[in-house]
CSV table of C-alpha atoms and ligand atoms in Angstrom, one decimal:
chain,number,residue,atom,x,y,z
A,1,MET,CA,99.4,54.5,134.6
A,2,SER,CA,103.1,56.2,134.7
A,3,GLY,CA,105.9,56.8,133.9
A,4,ARG,CA,108.1,57.5,130.6
A,5,LEU,CA,108.6,56.1,127.2
A,6,GLY,CA,111.0,53.7,125.9
A,7,ILE,CA,111.1,50.3,124.6
A,8,ALA,CA,110.3,48.7,127.9
A,9,ALA,CA,106.8,50.8,127.8
A,10,LEU,CA,105.5,50.4,124.2
A,11,ALA,CA,104.0,46.9,125.0
A,12,GLY,CA,101.8,49.9,127.8
A,13,LEU,CA,100.6,52.1,124.7
A,14,PRO,CA,97.3,52.4,124.7
A,15,ALA,CA,95.9,50.5,121.3
A,16,ALA,CA,94.8,54.2,119.1
A,17,VAL,CA,98.7,54.9,119.5
A,18,ALA,CA,100.1,53.8,116.5
A,19,ARG,CA,104.0,52.2,116.9
A,20,PRO,CA,107.0,50.9,115.1
A,21,ALA,CA,106.5,48.2,112.9
A,22,TYR,CA,109.5,46.1,113.4
A,23,ASP,CA,111.3,45.9,116.2
A,24,PRO,CA,114.0,48.9,116.0
A,25,ALA,CA,117.2,46.5,118.1
A,26,ARG,CA,116.8,45.1,114.8
A,27,PHE,CA,117.8,47.7,113.1
A,28,GLY,CA,121.8,49.4,112.6
A,29,ALA,CA,122.3,53.2,111.9
A,30,GLY,CA,123.3,53.9,108.2
A,31,ILE,CA,122.6,57.6,108.3
A,32,VAL,CA,123.8,60.5,110.3
A,33,HIS,CA,121.5,63.1,110.8
A,34,ILE,CA,122.5,67.4,112.1
A,35,GLY,CA,120.9,69.4,113.1
A,36,LEU,CA,117.9,67.7,115.6
A,37,GLY,CA,114.8,69.6,115.6
A,38,ALA,CA,111.6,69.1,115.2
A,39,PHE,CA,110.9,69.7,111.4
A,40,HIS,CA,113.8,66.4,111.3
A,41,ARG,CA,112.2,64.2,113.9
A,42,ALA,CA,108.4,65.1,111.6
A,43,HIS,CA,109.9,64.6,108.4
A,44,GLN,CA,112.4,62.4,107.5
A,45,ALA,CA,112.4,60.5,110.8
A,46,VAL,CA,109.3,59.7,109.9
A,47,TYR,CA,109.9,58.6,106.5
A,48,THR,CA,112.7,56.7,107.5
A,49,ASP,CA,110.6,54.7,110.2
A,50,ALA,CA,108.0,53.6,107.4
A,51,ALA,CA,110.9,53.0,105.2
A,52,LEU,CA,112.1,50.3,108.2
A,53,ALA,CA,108.3,49.3,108.9
A,54,GLU,CA,108.3,48.2,105.1
A,55,ALA,CA,111.9,46.6,104.2
A,56,GLY,CA,114.6,46.9,107.5
A,57,GLY,CA,118.1,47.8,106.9
A,58,GLY,CA,120.2,48.5,108.3
A,59,TRP,CA,119.0,52.8,107.9
A,60,ARG,CA,118.2,54.2,111.4
A,61,ILE,CA,119.7,57.9,112.4
A,62,ASP,CA,121.8,58.3,115.0
A,63,GLY,CA,121.4,62.8,115.4
A,64,ILE,CA,124.2,64.9,115.9
A,65,SER,CA,123.5,68.2,117.2
A,66,LEU,CA,125.4,70.9,117.0
A,67,ARG,CA,125.2,73.1,119.9
A,68,SER,CA,122.1,72.0,122.5
A,69,THR,CA,122.2,69.2,124.6
A,70,GLU,CA,117.9,69.2,125.0
A,71,ILE,CA,117.4,66.5,122.2
A,72,ALA,CA,119.8,64.4,123.0
A,73,ASP,CA,119.0,64.7,126.8
A,74,ALA,CA,115.5,63.9,125.8
A,75,LEU,CA,115.9,61.4,123.1
A,76,ASN,CA,118.2,59.0,124.7
A,77,PRO,CA,117.3,58.0,127.7
A,78,GLN,CA,114.0,57.6,126.2
A,79,ASP,CA,116.0,54.5,123.5
A,80,GLY,CA,115.3,57.4,120.7
A,81,LEU,CA,111.3,56.5,120.6
A,82,TYR,CA,109.1,59.7,120.3
A,83,THR,CA,105.7,61.1,119.4
A,84,LEU,CA,104.4,62.5,116.3
A,85,ILE,CA,101.6,64.2,117.3
A,86,GLU,CA,100.0,65.2,114.3
A,87,ARG,CA,96.9,67.6,114.3
A,88,GLY,CA,94.8,68.1,111.0
A,89,GLU,CA,90.9,69.4,111.0
A,90,GLU,CA,89.6,65.2,111.7
A,91,GLY,CA,91.6,64.6,115.0
A,92,VAL,CA,94.5,64.5,116.1
A,93,SER,CA,96.8,60.9,116.2
A,94,ALA,CA,99.7,59.6,117.8
A,95,ARG,CA,102.1,57.6,116.6
A,96,VAL,CA,105.4,56.5,118.5
A,97,ILE,CA,108.4,56.7,115.2
A,98,GLY,CA,111.6,54.3,115.8
A,99,SER,CA,114.0,55.7,113.2
A,100,ILE,CA,116.6,57.4,115.6
A,101,ARG,CA,119.2,55.4,117.7
A,102,LYS,CA,121.4,58.1,119.5
A,103,VAL,CA,121.6,61.0,119.7
A,104,ILE,CA,125.3,63.7,119.5
A,105,ALA,CA,124.8,66.0,122.1
A,106,ALA,CA,128.7,67.6,120.1
A,107,ALA,CA,128.6,70.1,123.6
A,108,HIS,CA,129.1,66.1,125.4
A,109,ASP,CA,131.0,64.9,123.2
A,110,ARG,CA,133.0,67.2,120.3
A,111,GLN,CA,135.1,63.7,119.4
A,112,ALA,CA,131.2,62.2,119.0
A,113,PRO,CA,130.2,63.6,116.0
A,114,LEU,CA,133.8,62.7,114.1
A,115,THR,CA,133.6,59.1,114.7
A,116,ALA,CA,130.3,59.5,113.8
A,117,LEU,CA,131.0,60.7,110.3
A,118,ALA,CA,133.4,58.1,110.0
A,119,ALA,CA,131.8,55.2,111.0
A,120,PRO,CA,132.0,52.2,108.9
A,121,GLU,CA,128.9,52.1,108.7
A,122,THR,CA,127.8,55.8,107.3
A,123,ARG,CA,126.6,55.6,103.9
A,124,ILE,CA,124.3,58.6,104.0
A,125,VAL,CA,125.2,62.2,106.0
A,126,SER,CA,121.5,64.7,105.8
A,127,LEU,CA,121.3,67.6,107.9
A,128,THR,CA,118.5,70.4,109.2
A,129,VAL,CA,120.7,72.7,110.9
A,130,THR,CA,119.5,75.7,109.5
A,131,GLU,CA,120.2,78.2,106.9
A,132,LYS,CA,122.4,80.4,108.5
A,133,ALA,CA,124.8,77.3,110.0
A,134,TYR,CA,126.1,76.4,106.8
A,135,GLY,CA,128.3,79.6,106.3
A,136,ILE,CA,127.9,79.5,103.0
A,137,ASP,CA,128.4,82.7,101.0
A,138,ARG,CA,125.3,81.8,98.2
A,139,ALA,CA,126.3,84.5,95.1
A,140,GLU,CA,129.1,83.7,95.4
A,141,GLY,CA,128.8,79.9,96.0
A,142,THR,CA,132.5,79.8,98.3
A,143,VAL,CA,132.6,79.8,101.5
A,144,ASP,CA,131.6,82.5,103.8
A,145,ALA,CA,135.4,83.6,105.5
A,146,ALA,CA,133.6,86.0,107.3
A,147,HIS,CA,131.6,83.1,109.8
A,148,PRO,CA,132.4,81.8,112.8
A,149,ALA,CA,132.3,78.5,112.1
A,150,ILE,CA,134.5,78.7,109.1
A,151,ILE,CA,136.4,80.9,110.7
A,152,ALA,CA,137.5,78.3,113.4
A,153,ASP,CA,137.6,75.2,110.8
A,154,LEU,CA,139.9,76.9,109.2
A,155,ALA,CA,142.0,77.5,112.0
A,156,ASP,CA,142.0,74.4,113.1
A,157,PRO,CA,140.0,71.9,110.2
A,158,ARG,CA,141.3,68.4,112.3
A,159,ALA,CA,138.9,69.4,115.0
A,160,ALA,CA,136.1,70.8,113.2
A,161,GLN,CA,132.6,71.5,114.7
A,162,GLY,CA,130.9,73.9,112.1
A,163,VAL,CA,128.4,71.6,110.0
A,164,LEU,CA,131.4,71.9,106.3
A,165,GLY,CA,134.2,71.5,108.6
A,166,LEU,CA,132.4,68.7,110.1
A,167,LEU,CA,132.1,66.9,106.3
A,168,ALA,CA,135.1,67.8,105.2
A,169,GLU,CA,136.9,66.0,107.8
A,170,GLY,CA,134.7,63.2,108.4
A,171,LEU,CA,134.9,62.6,104.4
A,172,ARG,CA,139.1,63.2,104.7
A,173,LEU,CA,138.9,60.7,107.9
A,174,ARG,CA,136.9,58.2,105.6
A,175,LYS,CA,139.4,58.6,102.3
A,176,GLU,CA,141.9,58.3,104.5
A,177,ARG,CA,140.8,54.2,106.6
A,178,GLY,CA,140.2,53.2,102.9
A,179,LEU,CA,136.2,53.6,103.1
A,180,GLN,CA,133.8,54.8,100.5
A,181,PRO,CA,132.4,58.9,100.8
A,182,PHE,CA,129.1,59.5,102.3
A,183,THR,CA,126.4,60.9,100.6
A,184,VAL,CA,125.2,63.9,101.8
A,185,LEU,CA,121.3,65.0,101.7
A,186,CYS,CA,120.4,68.3,102.4
A,187,CYS,CA,117.2,68.3,103.4
A,188,ASP,CA,116.6,73.0,104.8
A,189,ASN,CA,115.5,74.9,102.3
A,190,LEU,CA,117.8,76.4,100.2
A,191,PRO,CA,118.0,76.3,96.5
A,192,ASP,CA,119.3,74.0,95.1
A,193,ASN,CA,120.5,72.4,98.1
A,194,GLY,CA,122.8,69.5,97.0
A,195,HIS,CA,124.9,71.5,95.0
A,196,LEU,CA,125.3,74.8,97.5
A,197,VAL,CA,126.5,72.7,100.0
A,198,ARG,CA,128.1,70.4,97.4
A,199,THR,CA,130.4,74.2,95.4
A,200,GLY,CA,130.8,75.6,99.7
A,201,LEU,CA,132.5,72.8,100.5
A,202,ILE,CA,135.1,71.8,97.8
A,203,ASP,CA,135.6,75.9,98.2
A,204,LEU,CA,137.0,74.9,101.8
A,205,ALA,CA,138.1,71.9,100.8
A,206,ARG,CA,140.6,73.6,99.0
A,207,ARG,CA,141.6,76.2,101.3
A,208,LEU,CA,142.9,73.3,103.1
A,209,ASP,CA,143.9,70.6,99.8
A,210,PRO,CA,143.4,70.8,96.4
A,211,ALA,CA,143.5,67.8,95.8
A,212,PHE,CA,141.3,66.2,98.3
A,213,ALA,CA,138.7,69.1,97.0
A,214,ASP,CA,139.2,67.2,93.3
A,215,TRP,CA,138.1,63.9,95.9
A,216,ILE,CA,134.9,65.3,97.0
A,217,GLY,CA,133.9,66.9,93.5
A,218,GLU,CA,134.5,63.4,92.8
A,219,HIS,CA,132.7,60.9,94.5
A,220,VAL,CA,130.3,62.7,97.0
A,221,ALA,CA,127.1,62.8,95.7
A,222,PHE,CA,124.9,66.1,97.1
A,223,PRO,CA,121.5,65.5,95.5
A,224,SER,CA,119.7,67.7,96.3
A,225,THR,CA,115.6,67.7,98.1
A,226,MET,CA,112.8,69.6,98.1
A,227,VAL,CA,111.8,69.2,102.3
A,228,ASP,CA,107.9,69.9,103.4
A,229,ARG,CA,106.1,69.7,106.8
A,230,ILE,CA,104.6,72.5,108.7
A,231,THR,CA,105.9,72.2,112.3
A,232,PRO,CA,106.0,73.8,115.1
A,233,ALA,CA,108.7,74.3,117.9
A,234,PRO,CA,107.0,72.0,120.4
A,235,THR,CA,105.5,73.7,122.9
A,236,ASP,CA,104.1,72.4,126.9
A,237,ASP,CA,100.8,71.5,125.3
A,238,THR,CA,102.9,69.5,122.7
A,239,LEU,CA,104.1,67.5,125.9
A,240,ALA,CA,101.2,67.3,127.5
A,241,GLU,CA,98.8,66.1,124.7
A,242,ALA,CA,101.1,63.0,124.1
A,243,GLU,CA,101.0,62.2,128.0
A,244,ARG,CA,97.4,62.2,127.8
A,245,GLN,CA,97.9,60.0,124.4
A,246,LEU,CA,100.5,57.2,125.5
A,247,GLY,CA,99.7,57.8,129.4
A,248,VAL,CA,103.4,57.5,129.8
A,249,ARG,CA,105.6,61.0,129.3
A,250,ASP,CA,107.7,61.5,126.0
A,251,LEU,CA,109.7,64.4,127.0
A,252,ALA,CA,110.3,65.1,122.8
A,253,ALA,CA,107.2,64.9,121.3
A,254,ILE,CA,106.4,67.1,119.2
A,255,GLU,CA,103.4,67.8,117.1
A,256,THR,CA,103.1,68.9,113.3
A,257,GLU,CA,100.4,69.0,110.6
A,258,PRO,CA,99.3,65.8,109.1
A,259,PHE,CA,100.6,66.5,105.1
A,260,SER,CA,103.8,66.0,104.0
A,261,GLN,CA,106.2,66.3,101.1
A,262,TRP,CA,109.9,65.3,100.0
A,263,VAL,CA,111.3,65.4,97.2
A,264,ILE,CA,114.5,64.1,96.0
A,265,GLU,CA,117.3,63.9,93.3
A,266,ASP,CA,117.7,59.8,93.2
A,267,ARG,CA,121.3,59.5,93.7
A,268,PHE,CA,122.8,57.8,96.3
A,269,PRO,CA,125.9,55.3,95.3
A,270,THR,CA,126.0,53.7,98.3
A,271,GLY,CA,122.5,53.2,98.9
A,272,ARG,CA,119.5,54.3,100.6
A,273,PRO,CA,116.4,54.0,102.8
A,274,GLU,CA,113.4,53.6,100.7
A,275,TRP,CA,111.7,56.0,101.9
A,276,GLU,CA,109.1,55.8,99.1
A,277,ARG,CA,107.6,53.1,101.3
A,278,GLY,CA,107.4,56.5,102.7
A,279,GLY,CA,105.5,59.0,100.7
A,280,ALA,CA,108.6,60.4,99.3
A,281,ILE,CA,109.1,60.8,95.6
A,282,PHE,CA,111.8,60.3,93.6
A,283,VAL,CA,112.8,62.6,90.8
A,284,GLU,CA,115.3,64.3,88.3
A,285,ASP,CA,115.5,67.1,89.1
A,286,VAL,CA,114.1,68.8,92.1
A,287,ALA,CA,114.9,72.2,91.9
A,288,PRO,CA,111.5,73.2,90.1
A,289,TYR,CA,110.1,72.1,93.2
A,290,GLU,CA,111.9,73.2,95.6
A,291,ALA,CA,111.5,76.7,93.6
A,292,MET,CA,107.6,76.3,94.2
A,293,LYS,CA,108.2,75.4,97.6
A,294,LEU,CA,110.0,78.1,98.2
A,295,ARG,CA,107.9,81.2,95.9
A,296,MET,CA,104.6,80.2,97.3
A,297,LEU,CA,104.2,77.8,101.1
A,298,ASN,CA,108.4,79.7,101.8
A,299,GLY,CA,107.8,83.0,100.6
A,300,THR,CA,104.0,83.6,101.8
A,301,HIS,CA,105.5,82.7,105.0
A,302,SER,CA,107.2,85.4,105.4
A,303,MET,CA,105.2,87.2,104.5
A,304,ILE,CA,102.2,86.2,107.0
A,305,ALA,CA,105.5,86.3,109.2
A,306,TYR,CA,105.9,89.8,108.7
A,307,ALA,CA,102.6,92.0,108.2
A,308,GLY,CA,101.1,89.4,110.6
A,309,TYR,CA,102.9,89.8,113.8
A,310,LEU,CA,102.8,93.3,113.5
A,311,SER,CA,98.9,93.0,113.3
A,312,GLY,CA,98.9,91.2,116.3
A,313,HIS,CA,98.3,88.3,115.2
A,314,ARG,CA,100.3,85.2,117.5
A,315,TYR,CA,99.8,82.1,114.9
A,316,VAL,CA,99.8,81.9,111.1
A,317,ARG,CA,95.5,80.7,111.2
A,318,ASP,CA,95.1,83.9,112.7
A,319,VAL,CA,96.8,85.6,110.1
A,320,MET,CA,93.3,83.7,107.5
A,321,ALA,CA,91.1,85.0,109.8
A,322,ASP,CA,92.0,87.9,109.2
A,323,ALA,CA,90.3,89.0,105.9
A,324,ALA,CA,93.0,91.7,105.1
A,325,LEU,CA,95.1,90.4,105.4
A,326,ALA,CA,93.9,86.9,103.8
A,327,LYS,CA,93.4,88.5,100.3
A,328,LEU,CA,96.8,89.3,100.1
A,329,VAL,CA,97.7,86.5,101.3
A,330,HIS,CA,96.2,84.9,98.0
A,331,ARG,CA,97.3,87.6,96.2
A,332,HIS,CA,101.2,86.3,97.3
A,333,LEU,CA,100.4,82.9,96.2
A,334,LYS,CA,99.4,83.9,92.4
A,335,ALA,CA,101.7,86.8,92.7
A,336,ALA,CA,103.9,83.5,93.1
A,337,ALA,CA,102.9,81.2,91.2
A,338,ALA,CA,102.8,83.2,88.1
A,339,THR,CA,106.8,83.6,88.3
A,340,LEU,CA,107.8,79.5,87.7
A,341,ALA,CA,108.4,77.7,84.8
A,342,PRO,CA,104.9,75.3,84.0
A,343,LEU,CA,105.8,71.1,86.2
A,344,GLU,CA,103.7,68.2,85.1
A,345,GLY,CA,100.6,67.1,86.5
A,346,ILE,CA,100.9,70.4,89.5
A,347,ASP,CA,98.6,73.1,89.4
A,348,THR,CA,99.3,75.7,90.7
A,349,GLY,CA,96.5,76.7,91.4
A,350,ASP,CA,95.4,73.7,92.9
A,351,TYR,CA,99.0,74.7,94.7
A,352,ALA,CA,97.9,77.8,95.9
A,353,GLU,CA,94.7,76.2,97.8
A,354,ALA,CA,96.2,73.2,99.1
A,355,LEU,CA,98.7,76.4,101.6
A,356,ALA,CA,96.3,78.0,101.8
A,357,ARG,CA,94.2,75.1,104.1
A,358,ARG,CA,97.5,74.7,105.7
A,359,PHE,CA,97.9,78.0,106.5
A,360,ALA,CA,94.7,78.5,107.6
A,361,ASN,CA,94.5,74.6,109.5
A,362,PRO,CA,92.8,75.8,112.8
A,363,ALA,CA,94.8,72.9,115.3
A,364,ILE,CA,97.6,74.2,113.9
A,365,ALA,CA,99.1,77.1,116.1
A,366,HIS,CA,102.3,78.1,114.3
A,367,GLU,CA,103.6,81.4,115.6
A,368,THR,CA,104.9,84.4,113.1
A,369,TYR,CA,107.2,84.7,115.4
A,370,GLN,CA,109.0,81.6,114.7
A,371,ILE,CA,108.8,82.1,111.2
A,372,ALA,CA,109.8,86.0,111.5
A,373,MET,CA,113.1,84.6,112.2
A,374,ASP,CA,117.0,84.4,110.4
A,375,GLY,CA,114.9,87.0,107.8
A,376,THR,CA,117.7,88.8,105.7
A,377,GLU,CA,118.9,84.4,105.2
A,378,LYS,CA,115.2,83.7,103.2
A,379,LEU,CA,114.1,86.6,101.9
A,380,PRO,CA,116.7,86.3,98.8
A,381,GLN,CA,115.2,82.7,97.6
A,382,ARG,CA,112.4,83.4,98.8
A,383,ILE,CA,110.7,87.4,97.8
A,384,ALA,CA,113.9,88.8,96.4
A,385,ALA,CA,114.1,85.6,93.4
A,386,PRO,CA,110.5,85.5,92.5
A,387,ALA,CA,110.4,89.3,92.8
A,388,LEU,CA,113.0,90.1,89.6
A,389,HIS,CA,111.2,87.3,87.9
A,390,ALA,CA,108.7,89.2,87.9
A,391,LEU,CA,110.8,92.8,87.5
A,392,GLN,CA,112.0,90.6,84.4
A,393,HIS,CA,108.9,89.7,82.6
A,394,GLY,CA,106.7,92.3,83.4
A,395,GLN,CA,104.8,90.3,85.9
A,396,ASP,CA,102.7,91.3,89.5
A,397,LEU,CA,105.4,93.5,91.7
A,398,ARG,CA,103.1,95.2,94.2
A,399,PRO,CA,103.1,91.8,96.5
A,400,PHE,CA,106.7,91.6,96.9
A,401,ALA,CA,107.4,95.0,97.2
A,402,PHE,CA,104.2,94.7,100.2
A,403,ALA,CA,106.5,91.2,101.7
A,404,VAL,CA,109.6,93.1,101.2
A,405,ALA,CA,108.3,97.0,103.0
A,406,ALA,CA,106.4,93.9,106.3
A,407,TRP,CA,110.1,92.6,106.6
A,408,MET,CA,112.0,96.5,106.6
A,409,ARG,CA,109.1,97.5,109.0
A,410,TYR,CA,110.0,94.8,111.3
A,411,CYS,CA,113.8,94.9,111.4
A,412,LEU,CA,112.9,98.4,113.2
A,413,GLY,CA,111.6,95.3,116.4
A,414,ARG,CA,108.9,97.6,118.0
A,415,THR,CA,104.8,96.6,116.9
A,416,ASP,CA,103.4,99.7,116.4
A,417,ASP,CA,101.9,100.1,120.3
A,418,GLY,CA,105.7,100.4,120.9
A,419,ALA,CA,106.4,97.0,122.0
A,420,GLY,CA,110.4,95.8,122.1
A,421,TYR,CA,111.2,91.9,120.6
A,422,ALA,CA,114.1,90.3,119.0
A,423,LEU,CA,114.8,90.1,115.8
A,424,ARG,CA,116.7,87.5,116.1
A,425,ASP,CA,118.4,87.8,112.4
A,426,PRO,CA,121.9,86.7,111.8
A,427,ARG,CA,122.5,89.7,110.7
A,428,GLU,CA,121.2,91.6,113.7
A,429,GLU,CA,124.1,94.2,113.6
A,430,ALA,CA,124.2,95.1,110.6
A,431,ILE,CA,120.7,96.4,110.0
A,432,GLY,CA,120.5,98.5,113.5
A,433,GLY,CA,124.0,99.9,111.9
A,434,ALA,CA,122.2,100.4,108.4
A,435,LEU,CA,118.6,101.4,110.3
A,436,ALA,CA,121.1,104.2,112.4
A,437,GLY,CA,120.3,108.3,112.5
A,438,VAL,CA,117.9,106.8,109.8
A,439,GLY,CA,114.8,107.3,111.5
A,440,LYS,CA,111.7,105.8,110.2
A,441,ASP,CA,112.0,107.4,106.7
A,442,ALA,CA,110.4,104.9,105.0
A,443,ARG,CA,113.4,106.0,101.3
A,444,GLY,CA,116.3,106.4,104.1
A,445,MET,CA,115.8,103.4,105.7
A,446,VAL,CA,115.0,101.2,102.2
A,447,ARG,CA,118.2,102.7,100.1
A,448,ALA,CA,120.0,100.8,104.0
A,449,LEU,CA,118.1,98.1,104.3
A,450,SER,CA,118.7,96.9,100.4
A,451,ALA,CA,122.4,97.6,100.5
A,452,LEU,CA,122.8,94.8,103.1
A,453,PRO,CA,125.0,92.2,100.8
A,454,GLY,CA,123.5,89.4,99.6
A,455,VAL,CA,119.6,90.6,100.8
A,456,PHE,CA,118.5,92.0,97.3
A,457,PRO,CA,120.1,91.3,93.3
A,458,VAL,CA,121.0,94.9,92.4
A,459,GLU,CA,118.9,94.9,89.7
A,460,LEU,CA,116.0,94.6,92.0
A,461,ALA,CA,117.8,97.0,94.9
A,462,ARG,CA,118.2,100.2,91.6
A,463,ASN,CA,115.4,99.3,89.8
A,464,GLU,CA,113.2,102.4,90.6
A,465,ARG,CA,109.0,101.0,90.1
A,466,TRP,CA,110.6,98.9,92.4
A,467,ASP,CA,112.0,101.2,95.1
A,468,ASP,CA,108.7,103.3,94.2
A,469,PHE,CA,106.7,100.2,95.4
A,470,VAL,CA,108.2,99.7,98.6
A,471,ALA,CA,109.5,103.3,99.4
A,472,ASN,CA,105.4,103.9,99.4
A,473,ILE,CA,104.1,101.0,100.9
A,474,LEU,CA,106.5,100.7,103.8
A,475,SER,CA,106.1,104.3,104.8
A,476,GLU,CA,102.1,103.7,104.7
A,477,MET,CA,103.5,100.5,107.2
A,478,LEU,CA,105.3,103.9,109.1
A,479,ALA,CA,102.2,106.5,109.6
A,480,LYS,CA,99.3,104.8,110.1
A,481,GLY,CA,100.2,101.3,111.8
A,482,MET,CA,100.9,97.8,109.3
A,483,MET,CA,96.8,96.7,110.3
A,484,HIS,CA,95.6,99.4,108.8
A,485,ALA,CA,98.7,99.3,105.2
A,486,ALA,CA,97.6,96.1,105.3
A,487,LYS,CA,93.6,96.8,105.1
A,488,GLU,CA,94.1,99.4,103.2
A,489,GLU,CA,96.7,97.4,100.2
A,490,ALA,CA,93.4,94.8,100.6
A,491,LEU,CA,91.5,96.3,99.0
A,492,SER,CA,93.4,98.3,96.3
A,493,ALA,CA,94.3,94.7,95.3
A,494,GLY,CA,91.2,94.2,93.4
A,495,SER,CA,89.4,91.0,93.6
B,501,LIG,C1,108.4,78.2,107.1
B,501,LIG,C2,109.3,76.6,107.0
B,501,LIG,O1,109.8,79.1,109.3
B,501,LIG,C3,109.9,79.7,108.3
B,501,LIG,O2,110.6,79.8,107.4
B,501,LIG,O3,108.6,78.9,106.2
B,501,LIG,O4,110.2,76.6,108.6
B,501,LIG,C4,108.2,76.3,106.4
B,501,LIG,O5,106.8,76.4,107.9
B,501,LIG,C5,108.4,75.0,106.1
B,501,LIG,O6,109.8,74.8,104.9
B,501,LIG,C6,107.3,74.0,106.3
B,501,LIG,O7,107.8,72.6,105.2
């Protein structure tokens, strides 16, 4: 068979391929999702697919891609359908997801995103745009007045193109037209993500029209969420696997692990899909779940990314097969767990074991280089926050210092063999500026990078014991190379 995935191809797919247990065309869209990357397609869109299959409703998703046109160009000709490939130890399975109705590429049509946000049927606007796209100064809870999208959207709010600017203009249009506001659902890996977006958005709105800011504060819900599913960027192998399973081509296929988790605060005044049908958990307060996931999964991931990449490991699973690094992974998980408040029904020891197994999944090729990007955006909540807690409570600081030293070493942009790589961090220039003239002096590097605003809390950065740990570990990394330094660290880590 040849051809391309789409509604017309569904009937001819092999029996082993699961497909929507509903006719997608029967349901309208109630969600606009900004940021249609692989993660959304492996996560929220899948929960929505399950909700549609079991409970129906006008809850399909209209996606918005703010920058690239690639996903729109791949998905629209396929009627929004794509393949979710799950790779577990037991094997590979394929499932066609039907919850996405269409994708709007802002680059193709500048007006279309606002039209979707202001459409009467839009009741939820959800987001996976990565930490850096919001333009929120997280320490202050205000907009970052130096962020390019914030500058542009404040100057010309009616033609907003950034995340917060679009939300504000979409809500303003709805208010003007007498439509109910939508619920804003942040699905990025940020602590207290609903609250964070709320404060940023209200601050932006206040700079435009204080009364409108008050209206948002009073009428718009921002439930927080914890999202989890390890989803590597799709590759040619992903597309080849989809074609092998389906017998037709799918240019939007993605691959992911079997595990998936979504914890959501149940505050949806304008309604919501029955995401619990897909396994989502609704709770009063997501914060403790988010802290656990950010500090244990994501924090350890970041350590794995920097120490692993510089040890020559391309994939997370290779890091887990390296005895010394695997030991440091377990050490980090334990130290991160110790910084958490107890959560009823959750044993962090079991959670750590499950995470280590997920990291080691031999079927998932998750690049350390992918996770290493945007370090300045990720480190504050993943590493610095638990490190500060550990400092204040007399707990083990060293694992966090190791992770930070590995990031600082990574900031040099060169492997131990001298090969260069791009940092891919929004503050790349500031990092380069901070390191200029410091050379490979560990103390100097620590001082320079610790002073980058907003990455490390002052109380941590100024602590002598912390500073000594980071500088000593970094100095070992610089002198002996990452692989060797990690081995020594693991030896001294005890059992
Ligand atoms: C990763 C996350 O790239 C990264 O920074 O730590 O994308 C991670 O894979 C997901 O949060 C897992 O849910």
